[in-house]
Amino acid sequence: MTMSRFWSDVVKGLKPYVPGEQPRLANLVKLNTNENPYGPSPQALEAIRAATDESLKLYPDPNAEQLKLAIAKYHGIESKNVFVGNGSDEVLAHIFLGLLKQARPILFPDITYSFYPVYCGLYQVDFETVALADDFSIRVGDYAKPNGGIIFPNPNAPTGCPLPLAEIERLLQSNSDSVVVIDEAYVDFGGESAIPLIAKYPNLLVVQTLSKSRSLAGLRVGFAAGHADLIEALERVKNSFNSYPLDRLAIAGAAAAYEDREYFDKTCRAVIASREKLISELKALGFEVLPSAANFIFVRHPQHDAEKSALALRRRSIIVRHFKLPRIEQFLRITVGTDAQCAALISALKEILSA
Ligand SMILES: *Cc1c(COP(=O)(O)O)cnc(C)c1O
């Protein structure tokens, strides 16, 4: 690693997140970063076009009220219960600094979204990991110990495994003195959202993104829903960092995406149907597939090395994600693509497994 003498000590100590690659190759079957294959709502695109005018000379609404109202209306809450940011990654960053930096270490699973330890490094938040069960499920009983906060995705990433709402509620009840953050990046593909619980639990913060189920990863919009006091903490961080995280186009496009329920429902249903078909085809090839309520699946083959299979797929222009990490190095995370992309994956795997 090269280091410059001009770097601050903080920068020298950082271990940045490594995003899935975005290669620009023609005919690539890209199943590595959980993007939605169907594209954004046409109404969202139209709203972005309509907002592309002279008014771009003006700063956007720093409070993005139009978007907060659209999200609040959709979820049956109030705009004072909504915080919006430049992608849910930015929302999460503000949560780590504003709510999870406490005297006691925070808790998250040993296998989870790999950005969490990165934010802990950036903001010097102490953490402890809690091992998932052998079947890769989250056992909420294991989080019943003193902590400075709890965070995990539901469904979890990169496993895709969902946790029932009753378990989330059990966790909230046994941790009423810490903030519990549920990262629902994939919830619309079959999970149960905890947003209805925010009225009952002032320590609950739910994070969602428009990058996956609303197919707007390129627009960078995410939000948190929770008690107004939690939201206020995030506003304070945001207004000490960047007052205008969402530009005019993002506010207009994201708000319009929430208005188009029909397109949203149709595309989520299509992804779920493709996922179920893909799972049964992979099982027929001998893969073990963890239960998934996400737009990706986490699979291993008892007789074939995961890293070698990922390389063999890449030679056929299909990219999936492999994590060289303890407990999961024999797994591949595969995004659910269109049926045609899934079919290309299955026929490539048939070749690879029989070679
Ligand atoms: C994709 C993802 C995010 C980040 O989403 P953005 O809104 O695109 O920043 C957050 N959490 C999890 C678990 C994710 O998979």
Coordinates of C-alpha atoms and ligand atoms in Angstrom, one line a residue:
M1 CA 0.0 0.0 0.0
T2 CA 1.3 3.4 -0.9
M3 CA 1.0 6.2 1.7
S4 CA 1.6 9.8 1.3
R5 CA 3.2 11.9 4.0
F6 CA 0.4 14.4 3.4
W7 CA -2.3 12.0 4.6
S8 CA -3.9 12.6 8.0
D9 CA -3.7 9.8 10.6
V10 CA -7.4 9.1 10.1
V11 CA -6.9 8.5 6.4
K12 CA -3.9 6.3 7.0
G13 CA -6.0 4.1 9.2
L14 CA -9.0 3.7 6.8
K15 CA -10.1 0.4 5.2
P16 CA -12.5 1.7 2.5
Y17 CA -15.5 -0.3 1.2
V18 CA -14.9 -2.1 -2.1
P19 CA -18.0 -1.8 -4.3
G20 CA -18.8 -4.6 -6.8
E21 CA -17.2 -3.8 -10.1
Q22 CA -19.0 -1.9 -12.9
P23 CA -17.2 -3.1 -16.0
R24 CA -18.2 -1.6 -19.3
L25 CA -18.2 -4.6 -21.6
A26 CA -20.8 -5.3 -24.3
N27 CA -23.0 -8.4 -23.8
L28 CA -22.0 -8.7 -20.2
V29 CA -24.5 -10.6 -18.0
K30 CA -24.0 -8.5 -14.8
L31 CA -25.3 -10.3 -11.8
N32 CA -22.9 -8.9 -9.2
T33 CA -24.3 -5.8 -7.6
N34 CA -28.0 -6.5 -7.1
E35 CA -29.3 -3.8 -9.5
N36 CA -32.8 -4.3 -10.8
P37 CA -32.9 -5.6 -14.4
Y38 CA -36.2 -3.7 -15.2
G39 CA -35.2 -0.1 -15.1
P40 CA -36.9 2.8 -13.3
S41 CA -40.6 3.7 -13.6
P42 CA -41.2 5.6 -16.8
Q43 CA -43.0 8.2 -14.7
A44 CA -39.8 8.7 -12.7
L45 CA -37.8 9.3 -15.9
E46 CA -40.4 11.7 -17.2
A47 CA -40.3 13.7 -13.9
I48 CA -36.5 13.9 -14.2
R49 CA -36.8 15.2 -17.7
A50 CA -39.4 17.7 -16.7
A51 CA -37.1 18.9 -13.9
T52 CA -34.2 19.4 -16.3
D53 CA -34.7 23.1 -17.0
E54 CA -33.6 26.6 -16.1
S55 CA -34.4 26.0 -12.4
L56 CA -31.2 24.0 -12.1
K57 CA -29.5 27.3 -11.6
L58 CA -31.2 27.4 -8.2
Y59 CA -30.2 25.3 -5.2
P60 CA -32.7 22.5 -4.4
D61 CA -34.9 22.4 -1.3
P62 CA -32.4 21.5 1.4
N63 CA -35.2 19.6 3.2
A64 CA -36.4 17.7 0.1
E65 CA -39.9 18.1 1.5
Q66 CA -41.6 17.0 -1.8
L67 CA -39.8 13.6 -1.5
K68 CA -40.3 13.3 2.2
L69 CA -44.1 13.8 1.7
A70 CA -44.2 11.2 -1.1
I71 CA -42.4 8.6 1.1
A72 CA -44.5 9.5 4.2
K73 CA -47.7 9.1 2.2
Y74 CA -46.6 5.8 0.7
H75 CA -45.8 4.4 4.2
G76 CA -48.6 6.0 6.1
I77 CA -46.3 8.1 8.3
E78 CA -45.5 11.8 8.6
S79 CA -42.7 13.7 6.9
K80 CA -41.2 14.5 10.3
N81 CA -40.5 10.8 10.6
V82 CA -38.5 10.7 7.4
F83 CA -34.9 11.6 6.7
V84 CA -33.6 11.5 3.1
G85 CA -30.0 11.2 1.9
N86 CA -27.8 10.7 -1.1
G87 CA -28.2 6.9 -1.3
S88 CA -28.9 4.9 1.9
D89 CA -25.1 4.5 2.3
E90 CA -25.0 8.2 3.2
V91 CA -28.1 7.8 5.5
L92 CA -26.2 5.0 7.2
A93 CA -23.1 7.1 7.5
H94 CA -25.0 9.8 9.4
I95 CA -26.6 7.1 11.6
F96 CA -23.2 5.8 12.6
L97 CA -22.0 9.2 13.6
G98 CA -25.2 10.6 15.0
L99 CA -26.8 7.6 16.8
L100 CA -24.4 4.6 16.9
K101 CA -21.2 6.3 18.2
Q102 CA -21.8 5.5 21.9
A103 CA -19.7 4.5 24.9
R104 CA -20.6 0.8 24.5
P105 CA -19.7 -1.2 21.3
I106 CA -22.5 -1.6 18.8
L107 CA -23.5 -5.1 17.6
F108 CA -23.9 -6.5 14.1
P109 CA -23.7 -10.0 12.5
D110 CA -20.4 -11.6 11.6
I111 CA -21.7 -12.0 8.1
T112 CA -23.5 -8.8 6.9
Y113 CA -23.2 -5.7 4.8
S114 CA -19.5 -5.0 4.7
F115 CA -20.0 -1.2 4.8
Y116 CA -20.8 -1.3 8.5
P117 CA -17.3 -2.0 9.7
V118 CA -16.0 0.6 7.3
Y119 CA -18.2 3.3 8.9
C120 CA -17.0 2.1 12.3
G121 CA -13.5 2.8 11.1
L122 CA -14.3 6.2 9.6
Y123 CA -16.2 7.4 12.7
Q124 CA -14.3 5.4 15.3
V125 CA -17.3 3.5 16.5
D126 CA -16.5 0.4 18.6
F127 CA -18.3 -2.8 17.5
E128 CA -18.6 -6.5 18.2
T129 CA -19.8 -9.0 15.7
V130 CA -22.4 -11.6 16.6
A131 CA -22.1 -15.0 14.8
L132 CA -25.0 -16.0 12.6
A133 CA -26.4 -19.5 13.4
D134 CA -25.1 -22.5 11.4
D135 CA -28.0 -22.1 9.0
F136 CA -26.9 -18.4 8.5
S137 CA -30.0 -17.0 10.3
I138 CA -30.0 -14.1 12.8
R139 CA -30.8 -15.3 16.4
V140 CA -32.1 -12.2 18.1
G141 CA -31.5 -13.8 21.6
D142 CA -27.8 -13.4 20.9
Y143 CA -28.1 -9.6 20.9
A144 CA -29.4 -9.5 24.5
K145 CA -26.3 -8.0 26.0
P146 CA -25.2 -4.5 26.9
N147 CA -24.6 -2.6 23.6
G148 CA -24.4 0.9 22.1
G149 CA -26.8 0.0 19.3
I150 CA -27.7 -2.8 16.9
I151 CA -27.7 -2.8 13.1
F152 CA -28.4 -5.4 10.4
P153 CA -30.1 -5.7 7.1
N154 CA -33.5 -7.5 6.8
P155 CA -33.3 -9.5 4.6
N156 CA -29.7 -9.9 5.6
A157 CA -26.9 -9.3 3.0
P158 CA -25.2 -11.2 1.4
T159 CA -27.3 -14.2 2.6
G160 CA -30.8 -12.9 1.5
C161 CA -32.3 -14.6 4.6
P162 CA -35.4 -12.8 6.0
L163 CA -36.2 -12.3 9.7
P164 CA -39.9 -12.3 10.7
L165 CA -41.3 -9.1 12.1
A166 CA -42.1 -10.8 15.4
E167 CA -38.4 -11.4 15.9
I168 CA -37.6 -7.7 15.2
E169 CA -40.2 -6.8 17.8
R170 CA -38.6 -9.2 20.3
L171 CA -35.3 -7.5 19.7
L172 CA -36.7 -4.0 20.2
Q173 CA -38.3 -5.0 23.4
S174 CA -35.1 -6.5 24.9
N175 CA -33.0 -3.5 23.8
S176 CA -35.2 -0.5 24.7
D177 CA -32.1 1.5 25.8
S178 CA -30.3 1.3 22.4
V179 CA -31.1 2.3 18.9
V180 CA -32.0 -0.6 16.6
V181 CA -31.4 0.0 12.9
I182 CA -33.0 -2.3 10.4
D183 CA -31.5 -1.8 6.9
E184 CA -34.3 -2.8 4.5
A185 CA -32.5 -2.4 1.2
Y186 CA -34.1 -5.6 -0.1
V187 CA -37.4 -5.8 1.9
D188 CA -39.7 -5.2 -1.2
F189 CA -38.7 -8.6 -2.7
G190 CA -40.6 -10.6 -0.1
G191 CA -39.6 -9.4 3.4
E192 CA -41.8 -7.6 6.0
S193 CA -41.0 -4.0 6.7
A194 CA -40.6 -2.8 10.2
I195 CA -41.8 0.8 9.3
P196 CA -45.3 0.2 10.9
L197 CA -43.4 -0.4 14.2
I198 CA -41.8 3.1 14.4
A199 CA -45.0 4.5 16.1
K200 CA -44.6 2.0 18.9
Y201 CA -40.8 1.9 19.4
P202 CA -38.9 5.2 19.7
N203 CA -35.6 3.3 19.5
L204 CA -36.3 1.9 16.0
L205 CA -34.9 3.3 12.8
V206 CA -35.6 1.7 9.4
V207 CA -33.5 2.4 6.4
Q208 CA -34.6 1.9 2.8
T209 CA -33.1 2.6 -0.6
L210 CA -34.5 3.4 -4.1
S211 CA -31.5 1.6 -5.6
K212 CA -32.9 -1.9 -5.6
S213 CA -36.7 -2.3 -5.8
R214 CA -37.2 1.0 -7.5
S215 CA -34.3 0.5 -9.8
L216 CA -32.7 4.0 -9.3
A217 CA -29.2 3.0 -8.1
G218 CA -27.8 5.7 -10.4
L219 CA -30.0 8.5 -8.9
R220 CA -28.6 7.9 -5.3
V221 CA -31.6 8.2 -3.0
G222 CA -32.2 6.5 0.3
F223 CA -34.2 7.3 3.5
A224 CA -34.6 6.5 7.2
A225 CA -37.9 6.3 9.0
G226 CA -38.2 6.6 12.8
H227 CA -39.2 8.7 15.8
A228 CA -38.9 12.4 15.1
D229 CA -36.1 12.6 17.8
L230 CA -34.0 10.1 15.9
I231 CA -34.7 11.9 12.6
E232 CA -33.6 15.2 14.2
A233 CA -30.2 13.7 15.1
L234 CA -29.7 12.8 11.4
E235 CA -30.7 16.3 10.3
R236 CA -28.2 17.8 12.6
V237 CA -25.4 15.6 11.1
K238 CA -26.6 16.3 7.6
N239 CA -26.7 20.1 8.1
S240 CA -23.2 20.0 9.5
F241 CA -21.9 18.1 6.4
N242 CA -23.8 18.9 3.2
S243 CA -27.1 20.9 3.3
Y244 CA -28.1 19.8 -0.2
P245 CA -27.4 16.0 -0.5
L246 CA -30.3 15.5 -3.0
D247 CA -30.3 17.5 -6.2
R248 CA -33.4 18.7 -8.0
L249 CA -33.5 15.8 -10.4
A250 CA -33.2 13.2 -7.6
I251 CA -36.0 14.8 -5.6
A252 CA -38.3 14.9 -8.6
G253 CA -37.5 11.4 -9.9
A254 CA -37.6 9.7 -6.5
A255 CA -41.0 11.4 -5.6
A256 CA -42.5 10.3 -8.9
A257 CA -41.2 6.7 -8.4
Y258 CA -43.4 6.5 -5.2
E259 CA -46.4 7.6 -7.1
D260 CA -46.1 4.8 -9.6
R261 CA -47.2 1.9 -7.5
E262 CA -48.4 -0.2 -10.5
Y263 CA -44.9 -0.3 -12.1
F264 CA -43.3 -1.0 -8.8
D265 CA -45.6 -3.9 -7.9
K266 CA -45.3 -5.4 -11.4
T267 CA -41.4 -5.3 -11.5
C268 CA -41.1 -6.6 -7.9
R269 CA -43.4 -9.5 -8.8
A270 CA -41.3 -10.3 -11.9
V271 CA -38.1 -10.4 -9.9
I272 CA -39.6 -12.7 -7.3
A273 CA -41.0 -15.0 -10.0
S274 CA -37.5 -15.2 -11.7
R275 CA -35.9 -15.8 -8.4
E276 CA -38.1 -18.8 -7.6
K277 CA -37.5 -20.3 -11.0
L278 CA -33.7 -19.7 -10.8
I279 CA -33.6 -21.3 -7.3
S280 CA -35.3 -24.5 -8.5
E281 CA -33.0 -24.7 -11.6
L282 CA -29.9 -24.3 -9.4
K283 CA -31.1 -26.9 -6.9
A284 CA -31.5 -29.3 -9.9
L285 CA -27.8 -28.7 -10.7
G286 CA -26.9 -29.7 -7.1
F287 CA -26.5 -26.2 -5.6
E288 CA -27.5 -25.5 -2.0
V289 CA -29.5 -22.2 -1.9
L290 CA -30.1 -20.2 1.3
P291 CA -33.7 -19.1 1.7
S292 CA -34.0 -15.6 0.0
A293 CA -36.4 -12.8 0.3
A294 CA -34.1 -10.5 -1.7
N295 CA -33.3 -9.8 -5.4
F296 CA -30.3 -12.1 -5.1
I297 CA -29.5 -15.6 -3.9
F298 CA -26.6 -17.0 -1.9
V299 CA -25.6 -20.4 -3.2
R300 CA -22.9 -23.1 -2.8
H301 CA -22.1 -26.3 -4.6
P302 CA -20.8 -29.2 -2.5
Q303 CA -18.5 -30.4 -5.2
H304 CA -17.3 -27.2 -6.9
D305 CA -15.1 -24.4 -5.6
A306 CA -16.9 -21.1 -5.6
E307 CA -14.0 -18.9 -6.6
K308 CA -13.2 -21.2 -9.6
S309 CA -16.8 -21.2 -10.7
A310 CA -16.9 -17.4 -10.5
L311 CA -13.8 -17.2 -12.7
A312 CA -15.3 -19.8 -15.2
L313 CA -18.5 -17.7 -15.4
R314 CA -16.5 -14.6 -15.9
R315 CA -14.7 -16.2 -18.9
R316 CA -18.3 -16.6 -20.3
S317 CA -19.0 -12.9 -19.6
I318 CA -21.2 -13.5 -16.6
I319 CA -20.2 -11.8 -13.4
V320 CA -21.4 -12.8 -9.9
R321 CA -20.0 -11.8 -6.5
H322 CA -17.6 -13.9 -4.5
F323 CA -16.5 -12.9 -1.1
K324 CA -13.1 -14.3 0.1
L325 CA -14.3 -14.2 3.8
P326 CA -14.4 -16.8 6.6
R327 CA -17.6 -19.0 6.6
I328 CA -18.7 -17.8 3.2
E329 CA -15.8 -18.4 0.8
Q330 CA -17.6 -21.3 -0.8
F331 CA -20.7 -19.2 -1.6
L332 CA -21.6 -17.1 -4.7
R333 CA -24.0 -14.2 -4.5
I334 CA -26.0 -14.1 -7.6
T335 CA -28.3 -11.1 -8.5
V336 CA -31.7 -12.2 -10.0
G337 CA -31.6 -10.8 -13.6
T338 CA -34.2 -11.0 -16.3
D339 CA -35.3 -14.5 -17.3
A340 CA -33.0 -14.4 -20.3
Q341 CA -30.0 -13.5 -18.0
C342 CA -30.9 -16.3 -15.6
A343 CA -31.1 -18.8 -18.5
A344 CA -27.6 -17.7 -19.7
L345 CA -26.4 -18.3 -16.2
I346 CA -27.9 -21.8 -16.0
S347 CA -26.6 -22.9 -19.3
A348 CA -23.1 -21.6 -18.5
L349 CA -23.2 -23.4 -15.1
K350 CA -24.2 -26.6 -16.8
E351 CA -21.1 -26.4 -19.0
I352 CA -18.8 -25.5 -16.1
L353 CA -20.1 -28.3 -13.8
S354 CA -19.8 -31.0 -16.4
A355 CA -16.3 -29.9 -17.6
Ligands
LIG1 C1 -27.3 -1.7 -1.7 C2 -27.4 -1.6 -0.2 C3 -27.3 -0.4 0.5 C4 -27.0 0.9 -0.3 O1 -27.8 1.4 -1.1 P1 -27.6 2.8 -1.7 O2 -28.9 3.5 -1.4 O3 -27.4 2.5 -3.2 O4 -26.5 3.5 -1.1 C5 -27.4 -0.4 1.8 N1 -27.5 -1.5 2.5 C6 -27.5 -2.7 2.0 C7 -27.6 -3.9 2.8 C8 -27.4 -2.8 0.6 O5 -27.3 -4.0 0.0

